[in-house]
Short mmCIF file of C-alpha atoms and ligand atoms in Angstrom, two decimals:
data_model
loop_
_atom_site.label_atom_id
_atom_site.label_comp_id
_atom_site.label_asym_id
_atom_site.label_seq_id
_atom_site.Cartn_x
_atom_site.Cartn_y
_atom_site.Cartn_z
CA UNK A 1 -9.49 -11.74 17.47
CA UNK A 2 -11.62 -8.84 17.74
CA UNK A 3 -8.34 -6.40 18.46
CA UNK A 4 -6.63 -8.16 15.73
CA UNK A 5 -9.73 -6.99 13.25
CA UNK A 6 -9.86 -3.22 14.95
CA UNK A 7 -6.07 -3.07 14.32
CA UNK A 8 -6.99 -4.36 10.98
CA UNK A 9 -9.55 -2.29 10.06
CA UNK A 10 -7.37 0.75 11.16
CA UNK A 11 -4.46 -0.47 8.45
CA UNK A 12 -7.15 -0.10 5.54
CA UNK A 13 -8.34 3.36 6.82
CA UNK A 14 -5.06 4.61 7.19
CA UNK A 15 -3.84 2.90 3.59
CA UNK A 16 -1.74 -0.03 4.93
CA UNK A 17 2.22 0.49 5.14
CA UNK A 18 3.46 3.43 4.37
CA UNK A 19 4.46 4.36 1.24
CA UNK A 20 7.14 6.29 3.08
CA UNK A 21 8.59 3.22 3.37
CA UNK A 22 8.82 2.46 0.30
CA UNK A 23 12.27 -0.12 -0.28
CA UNK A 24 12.48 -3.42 1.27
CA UNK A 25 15.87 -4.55 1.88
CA UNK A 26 16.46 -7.57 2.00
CA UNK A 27 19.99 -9.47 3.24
CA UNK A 28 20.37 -12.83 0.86
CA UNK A 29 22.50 -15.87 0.34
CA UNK A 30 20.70 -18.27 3.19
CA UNK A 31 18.82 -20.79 2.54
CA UNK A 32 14.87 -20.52 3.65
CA UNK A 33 13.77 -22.96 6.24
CA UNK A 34 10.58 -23.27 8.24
CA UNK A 35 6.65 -23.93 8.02
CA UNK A 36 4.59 -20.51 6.14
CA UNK A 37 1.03 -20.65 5.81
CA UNK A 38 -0.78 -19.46 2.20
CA UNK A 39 -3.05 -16.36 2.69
CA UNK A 40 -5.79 -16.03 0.31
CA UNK A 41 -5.93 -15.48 -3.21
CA UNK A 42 -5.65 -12.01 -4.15
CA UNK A 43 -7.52 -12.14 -7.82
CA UNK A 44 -10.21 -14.75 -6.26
CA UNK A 45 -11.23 -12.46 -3.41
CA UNK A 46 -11.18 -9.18 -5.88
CA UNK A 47 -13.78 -11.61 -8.23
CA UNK A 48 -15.89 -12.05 -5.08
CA UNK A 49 -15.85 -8.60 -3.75
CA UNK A 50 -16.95 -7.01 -7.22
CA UNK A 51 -19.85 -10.06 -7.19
CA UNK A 52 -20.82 -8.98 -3.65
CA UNK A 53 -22.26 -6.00 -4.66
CA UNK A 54 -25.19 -8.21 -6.42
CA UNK A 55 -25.95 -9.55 -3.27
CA UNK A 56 -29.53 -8.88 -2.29
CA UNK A 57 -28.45 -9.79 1.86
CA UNK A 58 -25.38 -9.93 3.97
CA UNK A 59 -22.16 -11.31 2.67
CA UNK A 60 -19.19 -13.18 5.17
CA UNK A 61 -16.10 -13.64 3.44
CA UNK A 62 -13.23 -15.53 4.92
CA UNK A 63 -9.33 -16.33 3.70
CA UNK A 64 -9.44 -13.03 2.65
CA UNK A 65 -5.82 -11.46 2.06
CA UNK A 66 -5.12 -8.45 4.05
CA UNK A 67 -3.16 -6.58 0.79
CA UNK A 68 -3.65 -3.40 -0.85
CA UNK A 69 -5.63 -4.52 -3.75
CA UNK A 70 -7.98 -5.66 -1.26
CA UNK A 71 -8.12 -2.59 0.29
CA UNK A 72 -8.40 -0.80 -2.63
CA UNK A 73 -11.54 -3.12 -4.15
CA UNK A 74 -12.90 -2.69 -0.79
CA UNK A 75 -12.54 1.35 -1.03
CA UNK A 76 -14.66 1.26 -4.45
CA UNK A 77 -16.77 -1.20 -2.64
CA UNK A 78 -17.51 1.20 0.22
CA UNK A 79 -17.83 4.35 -2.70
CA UNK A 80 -20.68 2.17 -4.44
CA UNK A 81 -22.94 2.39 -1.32
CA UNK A 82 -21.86 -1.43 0.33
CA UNK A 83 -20.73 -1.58 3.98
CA UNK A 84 -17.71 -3.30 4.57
CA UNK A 85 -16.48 -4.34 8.40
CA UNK A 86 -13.31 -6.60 9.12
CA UNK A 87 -14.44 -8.96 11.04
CA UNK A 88 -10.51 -10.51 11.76
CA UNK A 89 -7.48 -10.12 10.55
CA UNK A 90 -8.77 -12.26 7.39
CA UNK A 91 -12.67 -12.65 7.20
CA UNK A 92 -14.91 -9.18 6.34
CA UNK A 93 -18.92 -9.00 6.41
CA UNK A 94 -20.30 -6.89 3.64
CA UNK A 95 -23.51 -5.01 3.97
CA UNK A 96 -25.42 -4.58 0.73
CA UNK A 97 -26.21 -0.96 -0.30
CA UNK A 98 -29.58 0.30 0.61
CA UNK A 99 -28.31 2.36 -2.68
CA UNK A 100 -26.12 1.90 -4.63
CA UNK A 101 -24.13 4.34 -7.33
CA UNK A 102 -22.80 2.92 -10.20
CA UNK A 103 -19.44 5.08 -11.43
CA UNK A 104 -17.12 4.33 -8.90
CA UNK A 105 -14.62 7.38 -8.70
CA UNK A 106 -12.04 7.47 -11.03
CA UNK A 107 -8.90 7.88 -8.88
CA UNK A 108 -10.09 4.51 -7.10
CA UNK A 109 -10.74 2.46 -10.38
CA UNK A 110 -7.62 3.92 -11.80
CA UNK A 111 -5.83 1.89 -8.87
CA UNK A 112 -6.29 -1.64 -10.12
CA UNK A 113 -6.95 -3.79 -13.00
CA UNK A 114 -9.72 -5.90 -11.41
CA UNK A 115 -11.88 -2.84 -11.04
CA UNK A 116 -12.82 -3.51 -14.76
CA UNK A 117 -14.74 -6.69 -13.12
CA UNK A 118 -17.35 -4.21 -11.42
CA UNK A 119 -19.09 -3.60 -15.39
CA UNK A 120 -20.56 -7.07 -15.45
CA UNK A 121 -22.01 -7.02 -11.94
CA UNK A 122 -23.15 -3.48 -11.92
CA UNK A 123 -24.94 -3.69 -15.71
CA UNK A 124 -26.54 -6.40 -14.50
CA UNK A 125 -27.64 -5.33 -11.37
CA UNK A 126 -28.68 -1.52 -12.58
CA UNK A 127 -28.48 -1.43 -16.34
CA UNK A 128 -25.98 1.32 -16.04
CA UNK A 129 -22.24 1.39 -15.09
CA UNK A 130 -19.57 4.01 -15.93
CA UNK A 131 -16.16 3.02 -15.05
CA UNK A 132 -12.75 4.52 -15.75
CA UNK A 133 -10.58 2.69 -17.70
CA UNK A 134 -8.63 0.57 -15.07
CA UNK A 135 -5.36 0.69 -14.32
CA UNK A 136 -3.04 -1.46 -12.54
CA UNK A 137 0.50 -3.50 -13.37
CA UNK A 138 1.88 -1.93 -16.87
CA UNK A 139 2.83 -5.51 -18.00
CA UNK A 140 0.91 -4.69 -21.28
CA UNK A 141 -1.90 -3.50 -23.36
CA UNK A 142 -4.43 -4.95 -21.83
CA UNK A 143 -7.38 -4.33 -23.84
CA UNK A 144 -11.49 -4.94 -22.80
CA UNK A 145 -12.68 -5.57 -26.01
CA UNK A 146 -13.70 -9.15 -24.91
CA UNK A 147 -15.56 -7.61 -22.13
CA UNK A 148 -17.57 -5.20 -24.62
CA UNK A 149 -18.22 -7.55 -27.71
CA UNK A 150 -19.47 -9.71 -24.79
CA UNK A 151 -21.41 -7.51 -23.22
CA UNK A 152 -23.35 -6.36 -26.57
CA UNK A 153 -24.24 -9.65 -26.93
CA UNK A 154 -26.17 -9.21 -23.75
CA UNK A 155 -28.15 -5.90 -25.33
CA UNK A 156 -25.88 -3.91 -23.27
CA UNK A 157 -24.27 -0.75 -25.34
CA UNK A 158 -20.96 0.07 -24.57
CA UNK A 159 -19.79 3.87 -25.29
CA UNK A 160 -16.62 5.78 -24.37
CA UNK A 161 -17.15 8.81 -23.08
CA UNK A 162 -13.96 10.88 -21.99
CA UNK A 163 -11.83 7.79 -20.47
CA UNK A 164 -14.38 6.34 -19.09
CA UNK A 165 -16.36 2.87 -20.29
CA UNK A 166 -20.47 3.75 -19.98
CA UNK A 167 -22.34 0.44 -20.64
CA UNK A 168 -26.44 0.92 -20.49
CA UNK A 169 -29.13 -1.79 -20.72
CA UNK A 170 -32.56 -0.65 -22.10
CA UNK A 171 -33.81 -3.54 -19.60
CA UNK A 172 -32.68 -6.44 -17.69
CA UNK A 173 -29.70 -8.29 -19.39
CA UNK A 174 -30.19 -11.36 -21.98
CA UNK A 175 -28.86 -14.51 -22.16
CA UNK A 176 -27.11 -15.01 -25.12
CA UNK A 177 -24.45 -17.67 -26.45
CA UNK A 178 -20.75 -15.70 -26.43
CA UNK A 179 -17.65 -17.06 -27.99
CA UNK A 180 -14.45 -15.50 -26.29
CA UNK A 181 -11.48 -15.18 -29.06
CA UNK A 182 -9.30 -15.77 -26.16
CA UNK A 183 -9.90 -17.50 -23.12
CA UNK A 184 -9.26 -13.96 -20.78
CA UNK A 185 -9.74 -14.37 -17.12
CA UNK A 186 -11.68 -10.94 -16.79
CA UNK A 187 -13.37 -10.89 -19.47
CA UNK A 188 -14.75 -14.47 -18.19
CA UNK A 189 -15.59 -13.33 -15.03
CA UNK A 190 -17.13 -10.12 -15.81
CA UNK A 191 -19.42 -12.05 -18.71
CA UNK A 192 -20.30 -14.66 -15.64
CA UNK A 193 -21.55 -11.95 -13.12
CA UNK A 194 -23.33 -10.06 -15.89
CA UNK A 195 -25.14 -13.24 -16.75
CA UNK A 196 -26.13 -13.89 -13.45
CA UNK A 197 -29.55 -12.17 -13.07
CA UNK A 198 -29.70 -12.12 -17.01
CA UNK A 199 -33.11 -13.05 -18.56
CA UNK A 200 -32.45 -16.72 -20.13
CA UNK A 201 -29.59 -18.53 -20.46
CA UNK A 202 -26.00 -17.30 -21.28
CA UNK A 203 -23.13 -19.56 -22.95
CA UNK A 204 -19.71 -18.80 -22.95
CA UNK A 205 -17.42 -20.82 -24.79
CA UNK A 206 -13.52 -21.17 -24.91
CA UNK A 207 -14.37 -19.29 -21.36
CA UNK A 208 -10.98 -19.36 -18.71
CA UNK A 209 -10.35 -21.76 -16.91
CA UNK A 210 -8.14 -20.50 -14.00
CA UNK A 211 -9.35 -21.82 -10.84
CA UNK A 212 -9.77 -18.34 -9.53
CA UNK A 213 -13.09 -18.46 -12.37
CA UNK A 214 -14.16 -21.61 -10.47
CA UNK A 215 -13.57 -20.02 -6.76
CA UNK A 216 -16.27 -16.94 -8.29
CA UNK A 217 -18.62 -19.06 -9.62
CA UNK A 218 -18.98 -21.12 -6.52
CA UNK A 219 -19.06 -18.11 -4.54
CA UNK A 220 -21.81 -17.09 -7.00
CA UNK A 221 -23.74 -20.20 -6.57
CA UNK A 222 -23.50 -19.56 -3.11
CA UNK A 223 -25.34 -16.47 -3.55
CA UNK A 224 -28.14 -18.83 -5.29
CA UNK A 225 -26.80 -18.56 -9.28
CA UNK A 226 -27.04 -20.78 -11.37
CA UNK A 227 -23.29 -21.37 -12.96
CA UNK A 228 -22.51 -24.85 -14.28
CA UNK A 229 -19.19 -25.96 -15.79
CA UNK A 230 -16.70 -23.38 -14.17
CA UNK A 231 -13.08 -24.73 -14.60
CA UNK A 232 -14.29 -26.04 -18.20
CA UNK A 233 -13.78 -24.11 -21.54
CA UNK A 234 -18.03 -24.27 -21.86
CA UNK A 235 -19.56 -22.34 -18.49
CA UNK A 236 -23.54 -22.22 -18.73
CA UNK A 237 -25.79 -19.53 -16.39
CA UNK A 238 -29.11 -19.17 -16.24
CA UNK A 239 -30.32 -15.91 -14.95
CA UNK A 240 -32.20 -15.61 -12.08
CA UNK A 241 -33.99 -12.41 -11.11
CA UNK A 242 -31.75 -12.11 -7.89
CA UNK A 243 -29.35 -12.87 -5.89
CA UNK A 244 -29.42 -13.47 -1.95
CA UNK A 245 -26.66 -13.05 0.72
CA UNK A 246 -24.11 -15.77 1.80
CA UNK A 247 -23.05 -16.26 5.61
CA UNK A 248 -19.78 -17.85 4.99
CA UNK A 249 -17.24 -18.32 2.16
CA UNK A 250 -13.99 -19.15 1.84
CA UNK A 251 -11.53 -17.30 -0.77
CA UNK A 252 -9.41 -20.15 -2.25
CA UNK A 253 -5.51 -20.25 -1.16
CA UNK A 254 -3.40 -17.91 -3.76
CA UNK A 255 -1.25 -20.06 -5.98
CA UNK A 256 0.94 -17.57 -6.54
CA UNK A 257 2.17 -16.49 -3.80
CA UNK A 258 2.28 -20.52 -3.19
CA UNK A 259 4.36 -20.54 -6.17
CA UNK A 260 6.43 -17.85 -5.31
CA UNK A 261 7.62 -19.55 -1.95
CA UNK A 262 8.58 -22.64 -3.59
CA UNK A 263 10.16 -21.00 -6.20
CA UNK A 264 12.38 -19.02 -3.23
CA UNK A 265 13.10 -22.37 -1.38
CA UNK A 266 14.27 -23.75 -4.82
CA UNK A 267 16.67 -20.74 -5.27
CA UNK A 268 18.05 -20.54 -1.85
CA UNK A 269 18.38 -24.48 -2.07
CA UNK A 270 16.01 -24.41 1.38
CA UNK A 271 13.35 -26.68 2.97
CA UNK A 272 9.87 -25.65 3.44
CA UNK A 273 6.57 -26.41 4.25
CA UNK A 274 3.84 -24.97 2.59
CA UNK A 275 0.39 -24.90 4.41
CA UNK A 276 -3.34 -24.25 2.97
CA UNK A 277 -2.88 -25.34 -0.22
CA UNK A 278 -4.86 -26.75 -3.06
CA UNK A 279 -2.51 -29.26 -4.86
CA UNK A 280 -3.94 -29.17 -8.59
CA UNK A 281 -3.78 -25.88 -8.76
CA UNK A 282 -0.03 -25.26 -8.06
CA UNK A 283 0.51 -28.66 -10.26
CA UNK A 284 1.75 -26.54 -13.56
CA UNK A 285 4.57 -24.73 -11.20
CA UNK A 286 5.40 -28.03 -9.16
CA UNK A 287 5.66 -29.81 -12.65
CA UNK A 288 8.21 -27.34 -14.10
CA UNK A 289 9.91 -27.03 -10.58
CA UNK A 290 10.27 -30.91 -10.30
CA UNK A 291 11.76 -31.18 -14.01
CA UNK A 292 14.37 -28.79 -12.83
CA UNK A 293 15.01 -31.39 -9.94
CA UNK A 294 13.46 -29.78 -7.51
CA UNK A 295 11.88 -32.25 -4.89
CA UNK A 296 8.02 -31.45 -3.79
CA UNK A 297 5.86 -33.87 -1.73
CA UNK A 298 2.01 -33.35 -1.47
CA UNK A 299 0.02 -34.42 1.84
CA UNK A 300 -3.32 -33.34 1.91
CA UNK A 301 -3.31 -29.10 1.81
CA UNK A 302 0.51 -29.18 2.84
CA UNK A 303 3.59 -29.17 0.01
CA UNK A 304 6.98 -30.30 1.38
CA UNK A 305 9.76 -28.57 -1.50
CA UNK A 306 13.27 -29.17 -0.95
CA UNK A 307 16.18 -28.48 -2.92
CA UNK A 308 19.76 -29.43 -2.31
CA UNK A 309 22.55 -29.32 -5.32
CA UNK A 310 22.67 -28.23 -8.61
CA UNK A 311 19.17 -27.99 -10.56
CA UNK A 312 18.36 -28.26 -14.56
CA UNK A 313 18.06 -25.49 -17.17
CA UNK A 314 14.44 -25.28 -18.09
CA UNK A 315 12.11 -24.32 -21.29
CA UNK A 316 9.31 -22.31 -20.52
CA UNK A 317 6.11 -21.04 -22.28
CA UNK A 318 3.73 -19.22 -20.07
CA UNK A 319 -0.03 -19.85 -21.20
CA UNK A 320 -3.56 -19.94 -19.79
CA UNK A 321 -4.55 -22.48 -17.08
CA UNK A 322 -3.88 -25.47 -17.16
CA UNK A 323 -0.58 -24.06 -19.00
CA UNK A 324 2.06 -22.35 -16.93
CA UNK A 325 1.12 -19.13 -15.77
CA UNK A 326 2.25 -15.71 -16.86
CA UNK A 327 2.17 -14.78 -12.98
CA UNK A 328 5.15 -17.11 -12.26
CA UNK A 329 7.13 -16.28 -15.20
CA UNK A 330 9.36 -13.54 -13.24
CA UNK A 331 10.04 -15.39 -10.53
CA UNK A 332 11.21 -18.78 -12.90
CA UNK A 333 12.94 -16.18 -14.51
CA UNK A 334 15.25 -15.13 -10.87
CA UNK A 335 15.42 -18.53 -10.23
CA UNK A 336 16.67 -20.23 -13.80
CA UNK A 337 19.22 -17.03 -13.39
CA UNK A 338 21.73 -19.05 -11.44
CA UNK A 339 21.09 -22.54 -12.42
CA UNK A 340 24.28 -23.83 -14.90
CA UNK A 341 23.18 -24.12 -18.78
CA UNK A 342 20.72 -22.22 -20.88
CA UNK A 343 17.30 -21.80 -20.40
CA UNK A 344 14.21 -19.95 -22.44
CA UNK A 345 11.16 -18.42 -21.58
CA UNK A 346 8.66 -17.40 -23.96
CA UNK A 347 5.88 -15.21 -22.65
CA UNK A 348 2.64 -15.85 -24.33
CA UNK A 349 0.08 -13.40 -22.29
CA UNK A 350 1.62 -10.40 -21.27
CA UNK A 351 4.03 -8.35 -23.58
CA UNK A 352 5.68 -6.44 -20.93
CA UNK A 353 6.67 -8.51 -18.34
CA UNK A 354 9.84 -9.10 -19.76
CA UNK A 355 10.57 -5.38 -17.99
CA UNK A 356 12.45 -7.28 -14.95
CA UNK A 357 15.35 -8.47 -17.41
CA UNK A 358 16.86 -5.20 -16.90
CA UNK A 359 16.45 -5.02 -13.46
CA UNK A 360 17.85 -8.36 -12.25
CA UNK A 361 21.04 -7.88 -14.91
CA UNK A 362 21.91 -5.36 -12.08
CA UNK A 363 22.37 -8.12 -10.16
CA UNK A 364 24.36 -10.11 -12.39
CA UNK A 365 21.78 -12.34 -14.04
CA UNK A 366 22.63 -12.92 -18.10
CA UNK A 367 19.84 -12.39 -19.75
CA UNK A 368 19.17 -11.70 -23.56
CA UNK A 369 15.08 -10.84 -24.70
CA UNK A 370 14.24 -10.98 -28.28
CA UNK A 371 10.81 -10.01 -28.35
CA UNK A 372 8.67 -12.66 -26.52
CA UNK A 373 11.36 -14.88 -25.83
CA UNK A 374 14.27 -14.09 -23.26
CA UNK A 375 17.54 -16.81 -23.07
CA UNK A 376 19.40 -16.80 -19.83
CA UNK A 377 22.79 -17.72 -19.40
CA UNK A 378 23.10 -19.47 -15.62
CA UNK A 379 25.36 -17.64 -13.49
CA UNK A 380 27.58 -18.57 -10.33
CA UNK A 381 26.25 -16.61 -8.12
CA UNK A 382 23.88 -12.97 -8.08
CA UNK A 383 25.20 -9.98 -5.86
CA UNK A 384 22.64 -7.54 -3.94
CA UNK A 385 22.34 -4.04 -5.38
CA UNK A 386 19.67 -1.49 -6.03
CA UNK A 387 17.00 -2.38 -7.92
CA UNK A 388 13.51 -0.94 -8.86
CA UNK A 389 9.90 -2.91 -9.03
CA UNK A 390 8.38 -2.51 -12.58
CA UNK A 391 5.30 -4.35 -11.32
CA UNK A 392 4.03 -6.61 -9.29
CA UNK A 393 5.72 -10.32 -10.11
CA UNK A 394 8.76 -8.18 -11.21
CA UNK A 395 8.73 -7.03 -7.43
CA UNK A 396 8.11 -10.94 -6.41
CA UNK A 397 11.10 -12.18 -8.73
CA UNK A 398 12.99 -9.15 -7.45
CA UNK A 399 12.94 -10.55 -3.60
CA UNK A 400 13.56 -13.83 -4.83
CA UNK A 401 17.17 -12.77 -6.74
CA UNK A 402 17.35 -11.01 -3.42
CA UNK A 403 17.26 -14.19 -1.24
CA UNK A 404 19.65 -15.79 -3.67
CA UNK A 405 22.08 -12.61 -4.05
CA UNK A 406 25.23 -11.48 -1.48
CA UNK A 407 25.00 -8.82 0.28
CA UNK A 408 22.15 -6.69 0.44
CA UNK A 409 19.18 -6.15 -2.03
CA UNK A 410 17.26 -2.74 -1.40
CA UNK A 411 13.90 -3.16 -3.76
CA UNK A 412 12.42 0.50 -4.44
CA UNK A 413 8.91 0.98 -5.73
CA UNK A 414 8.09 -2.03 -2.82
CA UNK A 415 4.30 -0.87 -2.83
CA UNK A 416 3.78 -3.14 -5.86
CA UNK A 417 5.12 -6.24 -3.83
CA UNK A 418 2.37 -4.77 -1.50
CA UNK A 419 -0.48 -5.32 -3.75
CA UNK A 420 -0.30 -9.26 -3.68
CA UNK A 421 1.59 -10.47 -0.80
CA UNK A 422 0.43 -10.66 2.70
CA UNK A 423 2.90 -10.12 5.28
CA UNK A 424 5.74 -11.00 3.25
CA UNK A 425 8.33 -9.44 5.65
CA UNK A 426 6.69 -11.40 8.59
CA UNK A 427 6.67 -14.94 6.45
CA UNK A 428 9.85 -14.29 5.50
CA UNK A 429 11.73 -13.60 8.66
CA UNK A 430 9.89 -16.41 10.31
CA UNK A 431 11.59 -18.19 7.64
CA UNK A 432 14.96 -17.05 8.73
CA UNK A 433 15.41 -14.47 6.46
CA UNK A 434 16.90 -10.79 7.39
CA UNK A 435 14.82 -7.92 5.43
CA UNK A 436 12.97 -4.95 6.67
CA UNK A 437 12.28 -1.79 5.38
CA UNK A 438 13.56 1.21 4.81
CA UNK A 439 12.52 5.01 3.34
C1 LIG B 501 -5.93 -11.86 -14.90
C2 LIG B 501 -5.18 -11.75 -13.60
C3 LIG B 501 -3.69 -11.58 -13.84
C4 LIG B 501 -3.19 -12.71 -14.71
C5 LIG B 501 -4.03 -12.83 -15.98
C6 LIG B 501 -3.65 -14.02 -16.84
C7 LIG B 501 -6.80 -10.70 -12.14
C8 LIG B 501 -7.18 -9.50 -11.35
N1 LIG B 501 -5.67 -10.60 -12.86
O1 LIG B 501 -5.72 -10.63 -15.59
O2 LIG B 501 -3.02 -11.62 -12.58
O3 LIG B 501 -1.85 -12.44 -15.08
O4 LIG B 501 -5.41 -12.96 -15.64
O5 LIG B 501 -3.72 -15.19 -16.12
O6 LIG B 501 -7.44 -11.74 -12.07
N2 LIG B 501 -7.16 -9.63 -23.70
C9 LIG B 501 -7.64 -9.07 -24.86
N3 LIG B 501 -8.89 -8.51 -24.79
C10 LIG B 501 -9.65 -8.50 -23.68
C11 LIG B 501 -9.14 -9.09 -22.52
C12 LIG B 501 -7.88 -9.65 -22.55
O7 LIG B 501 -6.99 -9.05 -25.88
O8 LIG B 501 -10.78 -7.98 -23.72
C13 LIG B 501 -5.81 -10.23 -23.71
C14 LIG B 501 -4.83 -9.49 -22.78
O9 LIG B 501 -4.27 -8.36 -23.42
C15 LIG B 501 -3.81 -10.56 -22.49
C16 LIG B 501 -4.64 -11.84 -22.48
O10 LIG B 501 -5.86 -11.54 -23.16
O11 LIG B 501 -2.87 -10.64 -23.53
C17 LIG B 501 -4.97 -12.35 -21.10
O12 LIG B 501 -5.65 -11.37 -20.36
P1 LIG B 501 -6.71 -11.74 -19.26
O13 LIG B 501 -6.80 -13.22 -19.12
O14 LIG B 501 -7.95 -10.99 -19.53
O15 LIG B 501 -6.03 -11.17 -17.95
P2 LIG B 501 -6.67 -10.27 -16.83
O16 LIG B 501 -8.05 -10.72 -16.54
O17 LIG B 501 -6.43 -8.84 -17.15
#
């Protein structure tokens, strides 16, 4: 174990796979078979590492996915002052900062989207945070006003100074009650940490209710908040005037890369087992799957999916948890590609993500987008070609036409795939499949 974290350890310092290698090609048309186990979820354990840096003691996280949004978080991390050790190939023990700085460098926030979650946590910690506008997928707009009308609420005021958000506190936080127009995932978990060591009590209403929200605010209670009715649209915190450390917790499995396996056994018509799961929360991607005739059995953290003949057009509207979510939408969208009939998506979060249409018509998928909606025509069969990742899920649905296509897929722009899937190659050759990579 302790080689497998050194080995580990030396990945993250030296960036992870190369970018030099930067196509994964992938040979489809077999059906996937075999046992893969869930890693952890990638935007539960970014939550938790931005709320680790308001630990007052050590911090042990486990089911922690080796990817490069990890490794990026854990690079700011490191820049804000924390110490941050591997301790296996999965579990890391983070030091608190004797001191800690609170504008993380640009060209490291500028990496991911989640980095916007270190405002809440830092403003509430120090009064003062200046953070670059994030970057991450281009799958849309992706405003923060949420974050800022939410955070004046608190008596923090929000400036922007040259690209970059500046939030300062005249003193510690307050509670206050906060009504989010929409219920955003970040904006709900940045509004969370901030309340933490608030003074008084802070109400958010129509908060998220993804159960990434409830995975931070556990690992927030862990680190002795005070955060009732996570996984609710009404979450309540009362401030405490700090937090401690936490010698074990465990990142919830990620549903979508859950989802994104049973969405490939679907399309290949395979057999798999799925292991460290949490049911409920793949239950709005089974549900869709099963209508399509998909069969799924649950038992205990384990999903059985199996799919032999022809499967059902489907209607789709991605929308926040408990709805179906934009994250999957891609992938449904490979899949429906080659089922007979008509089906529709309508994408209800993200403008953008309908970028993969183009992509997978390469491949032979009929696809028309008007707008938020896209119709596709179901196909006989897809054929393997070259074909670019737009973003993350695109790069997810992208390896899924390629497991359904002939011939051979090469995927370009594979770092994307990179920044959410652990050891996809390795899960999927264990699952029979014949892909590698390639410069
Ligand atoms: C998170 C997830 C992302 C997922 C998304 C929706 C992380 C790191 N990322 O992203 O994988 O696809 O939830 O489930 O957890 N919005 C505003 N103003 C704001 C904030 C958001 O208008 O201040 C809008 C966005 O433009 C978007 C919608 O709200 O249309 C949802 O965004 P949000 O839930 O905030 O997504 P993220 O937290 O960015």
């Amino acid at each position: 174990m302790a080689g497998r974290g050194i080995a580990t350890a030396f990945a993250y310092e030296t960036g992870g796979p190369a970018l030099t290698m930067d196509k994964l090609i992938i040979c489809g048309g077999k059906p996937l078979r075999g046992r893969v186990r869930i890693s952890g979820a990638k935007n539960a354990a970014l939550a938790v590492l931005c709320a680790s840096v308001m630990a007052g003691d050590k911090v042990v996280l486990e089911n922690v996915p080796d990817i490069s949004d990890v490794r990026d978080m854990i690079d700011i991390i490191r820049h804000v002052g924390s110490e941050v050790t591997w301790l296996s190939e999965s579990s890391i023990q983070i030091n608190p900062p004797p001191r800690l700085i609170a504008d993380p460098p640009c060209h490291l926030v500028k990496k991911l989207r989640a980095s916007n979650l270190f405002l809440g946590p830092l403003l509430s910690r120090f009064g003062f945070a200046k953070i670059s506008l994030p970057g991450g997928c281009n799958i849309g707009v992706r405003p923060m006003d949420l974050h800022f009308k939410g955070l004046a609420c608190m008596g923090v005021n929000i400036s922007m100074e040259g690209g970059y958000a500046v939030g300062r506190a005249p003193s510690r936080l307050k509670g206050a009650r906060i009504y989010l127009d929409f219920p955003s995932v970040g904006a709900t978990e940045n509004l969370m940490m901030a309340a933490c060591l608030a003074v008084g009590q802070t109400v958010l209403e129509n908060a998220a209710k993804e159960p990434e929200i409830v995975d931070l605010a556990n690992f927030l209670n862990c680190l002795g908040a005070k955060v009732r009715g996570a996984g609710t649209d009404i979450i309540k915190i009362d401030g405490v005037p700090e937090l401690k450390g936490c010698l074990r917790y465990s990142v919830i499995p990620d549903r979508i890369e859950a989802g994104t396996f049973l969405v490939a056994a679907a399309a290949t018509r395979g057999s798999l087992v799925l292991e460290n799961i949490i049911p409920p929360h793949v239950e709005p991607i089974c549900a869709k799957l099963r209508e399509a005739g998909v069969e799924i059995v649950e038992n205990g953290d384990t999903l059985q999916v199996r799919a032999d003949g022809p499967l059902q057009p489907l209607d789709i509207k991605t929308m926040p948890y408990p709805g179906f979510p934009t994250d999957m939408q891609s992938q449904m969208m490979a899949l429906l590609s080659t089922v007979e009939g008509v089906s529709m998506i309508i994408e209800n979060i993200f403008e953008n993500r309908f970028q993969i249409a183009d992509e997978l018509k390469r491949m032979g998928v009929r696809i028309k987008v008007e707008g938020r909606m896209a119709v596709i025509e179901g196909v006989p069969e897809l054929y393997g070609t070259q074909v670019k990742a737009t973003d993350l899920r695109a790069g997810a649905a992208l390896v899924v036409a390629g497991l359904m296509a002939q011939g051979r897929t090469g995927i370009s722009n594979a770092h994307f795939i990179d920044r959410g899937y652990h050891r996809l190659e390795e899960k999927l050759q264990s699952l029979g499949v014949e892909v590698y990579r390639s410069h």
